[in-house]
CSV table of C-alpha atoms in Angstrom, one decimal:
chain,number,residue,atom,x,y,z
A,144,UNK,CA,0.0,0.1,-0.2
A,145,UNK,CA,1.2,3.7,-0.2
A,146,UNK,CA,-0.6,5.3,2.6
A,147,UNK,CA,1.0,8.0,4.6
A,148,UNK,CA,-0.5,9.3,7.7
A,149,UNK,CA,0.1,12.3,9.6
A,150,UNK,CA,-1.8,13.8,12.5
A,151,UNK,CA,-3.8,16.7,11.9
A,152,UNK,CA,-2.7,19.6,14.3
A,153,UNK,CA,0.0,20.8,16.3
A,154,UNK,CA,0.3,23.9,18.6
A,155,UNK,CA,3.5,25.1,19.9
A,156,UNK,CA,5.0,28.3,21.3
A,157,UNK,CA,7.5,30.7,19.8
A,158,UNK,CA,10.9,29.7,20.6
A,159,UNK,CA,10.2,26.0,21.2
A,160,UNK,CA,11.0,23.3,18.9
A,161,UNK,CA,8.1,21.5,16.6
A,162,UNK,CA,8.1,17.8,15.8
A,163,UNK,CA,5.8,16.7,13.1
A,164,UNK,CA,5.4,13.1,12.6
A,165,UNK,CA,4.6,10.9,9.6
A,166,UNK,CA,4.4,7.1,9.1
A,167,UNK,CA,4.1,5.3,5.7
A,168,UNK,CA,3.4,2.0,4.8
A,169,UNK,CA,5.6,1.1,1.6
A,170,UNK,CA,8.8,-0.4,2.3
A,171,UNK,CA,10.2,-0.4,-1.0
A,172,UNK,CA,13.3,2.4,-2.1
A,173,UNK,CA,11.9,5.7,-1.7
A,174,UNK,CA,12.4,9.3,-1.3
A,175,UNK,CA,10.4,11.3,1.4
A,176,UNK,CA,9.6,14.8,1.3
A,177,UNK,CA,8.6,17.7,3.6
A,178,UNK,CA,6.4,20.3,2.0
A,179,UNK,CA,5.2,23.7,3.5
A,180,UNK,CA,1.7,25.3,2.4
A,181,UNK,CA,0.8,28.7,3.7
A,182,UNK,CA,-2.5,30.2,3.5
A,183,UNK,CA,-3.4,30.7,0.0
A,184,UNK,CA,-0.1,29.3,-1.6
A,185,UNK,CA,1.1,26.3,-3.2
A,186,UNK,CA,3.4,23.7,-2.0
A,187,UNK,CA,7.1,24.8,-1.0
A,188,UNK,CA,9.6,22.1,-0.9
A,189,UNK,CA,11.3,22.2,2.5
A,190,UNK,CA,13.6,19.0,2.3
A,191,UNK,CA,13.9,15.4,1.5
A,192,UNK,CA,15.4,12.2,2.7
A,193,UNK,CA,16.4,9.0,0.8
A,194,UNK,CA,15.3,5.9,2.5
A,195,UNK,CA,18.8,4.7,2.9
A,196,UNK,CA,19.7,7.8,5.1
A,197,UNK,CA,18.9,8.0,9.2
A,198,UNK,CA,18.9,11.8,9.3
A,199,UNK,CA,19.6,14.7,7.3
A,200,UNK,CA,19.8,18.5,8.8
A,201,UNK,CA,19.4,21.8,7.1
A,202,UNK,CA,19.8,25.0,9.0
A,203,UNK,CA,16.5,24.9,11.5
A,204,UNK,CA,15.4,21.6,10.3
A,205,UNK,CA,16.1,18.1,11.2
A,206,UNK,CA,14.7,15.1,9.4
A,207,UNK,CA,14.9,11.7,11.3
A,208,UNK,CA,14.2,8.7,9.1
A,209,UNK,CA,13.3,5.3,11.2
A,210,UNK,CA,13.1,2.9,8.1
A,211,UNK,CA,12.4,-0.1,10.3
A,212,UNK,CA,9.1,1.5,11.9
A,213,UNK,CA,8.2,3.3,8.6
A,214,UNK,CA,8.4,6.4,10.5
A,215,UNK,CA,9.6,10.0,9.5
A,216,UNK,CA,9.7,13.3,11.6
A,217,UNK,CA,10.6,16.7,11.0
A,218,UNK,CA,11.7,18.9,13.8
A,219,UNK,CA,11.8,22.4,13.6
A,220,UNK,CA,14.1,24.3,16.1
A,221,UNK,CA,13.1,27.6,17.3
A,222,UNK,CA,9.8,27.7,15.7
A,223,UNK,CA,8.9,31.1,14.6
A,224,UNK,CA,5.5,32.6,13.8
A,225,UNK,CA,6.5,32.4,10.5
A,226,UNK,CA,6.5,28.8,10.4
A,227,UNK,CA,2.6,28.6,11.2
A,228,UNK,CA,1.5,26.7,8.1
A,229,UNK,CA,0.4,23.2,6.9
A,230,UNK,CA,3.3,20.5,6.6
A,231,UNK,CA,2.8,18.0,4.0
A,232,UNK,CA,5.0,14.5,4.1
A,233,UNK,CA,5.3,12.8,0.7
A,234,UNK,CA,7.0,10.0,-0.8
A,235,UNK,CA,7.7,8.4,-4.2
A,236,UNK,CA,8.6,4.8,-5.2
A,237,UNK,CA,11.6,4.6,-7.5
A,238,UNK,CA,10.7,0.8,-8.0
A,239,UNK,CA,7.5,1.4,-9.5
A,240,UNK,CA,8.7,4.0,-11.9
A,241,UNK,CA,5.8,6.2,-11.1
A,242,UNK,CA,6.8,9.9,-10.8
A,243,UNK,CA,3.6,11.0,-8.6
A,244,UNK,CA,3.9,11.7,-5.0
A,245,UNK,CA,1.7,10.2,-2.3
A,246,UNK,CA,0.8,12.6,0.2
A,247,UNK,CA,-0.2,12.8,3.9
A,248,UNK,CA,-3.3,14.7,4.6
A,249,UNK,CA,-0.9,17.4,6.3
A,250,UNK,CA,-0.4,18.9,9.8
A,251,UNK,CA,-1.3,22.1,10.8
A,252,UNK,CA,1.5,24.0,12.8
A,253,UNK,CA,0.3,26.7,14.7
A,254,UNK,CA,2.7,29.0,16.8
A,255,UNK,CA,1.7,30.8,19.5
A,256,UNK,CA,3.5,34.1,20.4
B,85,UNK,CA,8.9,31.9,-6.5
B,86,UNK,CA,9.3,28.2,-7.4
B,87,UNK,CA,9.6,28.7,-11.1
B,88,UNK,CA,6.1,27.5,-11.7
B,89,UNK,CA,3.3,29.8,-12.6
B,90,UNK,CA,-0.6,29.3,-12.6
B,91,UNK,CA,-3.2,31.3,-14.2
B,92,UNK,CA,-5.9,32.4,-13.2
B,93,UNK,CA,-5.2,32.3,-9.3
B,94,UNK,CA,-9.0,32.2,-8.9
B,95,UNK,CA,-11.8,31.0,-10.9
B,96,UNK,CA,-15.5,30.9,-10.4
B,97,UNK,CA,-17.6,29.1,-12.9
B,98,UNK,CA,-20.9,27.7,-13.4
B,99,UNK,CA,-21.6,24.1,-14.2
B,100,UNK,CA,-22.1,24.6,-18.0
B,101,UNK,CA,-19.2,26.9,-18.5
B,102,UNK,CA,-16.0,26.0,-20.1
B,103,UNK,CA,-12.4,27.3,-18.9
B,104,UNK,CA,-9.0,26.3,-18.9
B,105,UNK,CA,-6.3,26.5,-16.2
B,106,UNK,CA,-2.9,27.4,-17.4
B,107,UNK,CA,0.6,26.4,-16.1
B,108,UNK,CA,3.9,27.3,-17.0
B,109,UNK,CA,7.5,26.5,-15.9
B,110,UNK,CA,10.6,28.1,-16.2
B,111,UNK,CA,12.9,25.5,-14.8
B,112,UNK,CA,13.8,23.6,-18.0
B,113,UNK,CA,12.1,20.3,-16.6
B,114,UNK,CA,10.5,17.8,-18.9
B,115,UNK,CA,7.9,16.4,-16.6
B,116,UNK,CA,4.5,18.2,-15.4
B,117,UNK,CA,1.9,17.6,-13.0
B,118,UNK,CA,-1.8,18.3,-12.2
B,119,UNK,CA,-2.7,17.8,-8.6
B,120,UNK,CA,-6.4,18.5,-6.9
B,121,UNK,CA,-6.3,19.7,-3.4
B,122,UNK,CA,-10.0,19.5,-1.7
B,123,UNK,CA,-10.8,19.9,1.7
B,124,UNK,CA,-11.9,16.6,2.3
B,125,UNK,CA,-9.1,14.8,0.9
B,126,UNK,CA,-5.3,14.5,0.7
B,127,UNK,CA,-3.7,16.0,-2.4
B,128,UNK,CA,-4.6,13.9,-5.5
B,129,UNK,CA,-2.6,13.3,-8.2
B,130,UNK,CA,-4.9,13.9,-11.5
B,131,UNK,CA,-2.3,13.7,-14.7
B,132,UNK,CA,1.5,13.2,-15.4
B,133,UNK,CA,3.0,14.2,-18.8
B,134,UNK,CA,6.8,13.4,-19.5
B,135,UNK,CA,8.3,14.8,-22.6
B,136,UNK,CA,4.6,16.0,-23.6
B,137,UNK,CA,3.3,12.5,-23.2
B,138,UNK,CA,0.7,11.8,-20.7
B,139,UNK,CA,1.9,8.9,-18.4
B,140,UNK,CA,-0.4,8.7,-16.0
B,141,UNK,CA,-4.2,9.6,-15.6
B,142,UNK,CA,-5.7,8.9,-12.2
B,143,UNK,CA,-8.9,7.9,-13.2
B,144,UNK,CA,-10.0,11.6,-13.9
B,145,UNK,CA,-13.5,12.1,-15.1
B,146,UNK,CA,-13.6,13.1,-18.8
B,147,UNK,CA,-14.6,16.7,-17.9
B,148,UNK,CA,-11.2,17.5,-16.7
B,149,UNK,CA,-9.1,17.3,-20.3
B,150,UNK,CA,-5.5,17.9,-20.0
B,151,UNK,CA,-3.2,19.5,-22.7
B,152,UNK,CA,0.8,19.5,-22.8
B,153,UNK,CA,2.0,21.3,-26.0
B,154,UNK,CA,5.5,21.7,-24.9
B,155,UNK,CA,7.5,20.7,-22.0
B,156,UNK,CA,7.1,24.5,-20.5
B,157,UNK,CA,3.6,24.6,-20.8
B,158,UNK,CA,0.4,22.5,-19.1
B,159,UNK,CA,-3.3,23.1,-19.7
B,160,UNK,CA,-6.3,21.7,-17.7
B,161,UNK,CA,-9.5,22.2,-19.9
B,162,UNK,CA,-12.7,22.2,-18.0
B,163,UNK,CA,-16.0,21.4,-19.1
B,164,UNK,CA,-19.6,21.0,-17.3
B,165,UNK,CA,-18.1,20.6,-14.0
B,166,UNK,CA,-19.9,19.7,-10.8
B,167,UNK,CA,-19.8,21.5,-7.6
B,168,UNK,CA,-17.8,18.8,-5.6
B,169,UNK,CA,-14.9,19.6,-8.4
B,170,UNK,CA,-14.3,22.8,-6.2
B,171,UNK,CA,-10.9,22.7,-4.9
B,172,UNK,CA,-7.1,24.3,-5.1
B,173,UNK,CA,-5.7,22.6,-8.5
B,174,UNK,CA,-2.0,22.6,-8.3
B,175,UNK,CA,0.5,22.1,-11.0
B,176,UNK,CA,3.9,20.8,-10.2
B,177,UNK,CA,7.2,20.1,-12.3
B,178,UNK,CA,10.2,18.0,-12.2
B,179,UNK,CA,13.3,17.2,-14.1
B,180,UNK,CA,11.7,14.1,-15.7
B,181,UNK,CA,15.0,12.0,-15.9
B,182,UNK,CA,14.0,9.5,-13.5
B,183,UNK,CA,16.1,9.2,-9.6
B,184,UNK,CA,15.1,12.0,-7.0
B,185,UNK,CA,12.5,13.9,-9.2
B,186,UNK,CA,11.9,16.7,-6.6
B,187,UNK,CA,8.7,18.5,-7.7
B,188,UNK,CA,8.3,22.4,-7.8
B,189,UNK,CA,4.6,23.5,-7.2
B,190,UNK,CA,2.9,26.3,-8.4
B,191,UNK,CA,0.9,28.5,-6.4
B,192,UNK,CA,-2.4,26.9,-7.5
B,193,UNK,CA,-5.9,27.9,-8.8
B,194,UNK,CA,-8.7,28.0,-6.4
B,195,UNK,CA,-11.9,27.0,-8.5
B,196,UNK,CA,-15.3,27.3,-7.2
B,197,UNK,CA,-18.1,25.7,-9.3
B,198,UNK,CA,-21.8,27.2,-8.5
């Protein structure tokens, strides 16, 4: 199967760390992505990780991948009000040759001042 | 700016109207995509074009008709839509050479069908 699941909502205080979680079901070789969507806008690519990696860090963003549990997380350090948005986890499958991304339903992050 | 533009940004149409959505990418990519984002479902793939050829049609009703005249332009022609077709329609592009294939999205067209 190709289900990608995320919790729907997360609220944090400004300056705290945010951790957004995602689970997927397909264990084949895959790229996993995090996209951000602000109100009225399209999807902005934040970062991606290949399934043979455990971790990737990019400035305030840290992606952790637990392949055994099929669990992906996005940690945002020092969360700011500008980080308030919907965050989508997505995967693509190299072995099927399909180009399309399978998206989760998105996690709405609310950052309180 | 992601290098992918979409017009119009907002569209209101009646069920008997015919309209078209336009997408243009300035990234030199060869693959382009249409996705539908509605309130009730996760992002759904509609169509994939690679080097101007349609490679995926995700069981989309025939009232949606895509057109890809070249690798930089993608259209979605709309005809006799239903109110449940109201959604945000997102266009994306990627290199189209296999491998990592990161997709870059446009801002979307928000469609309301009355």
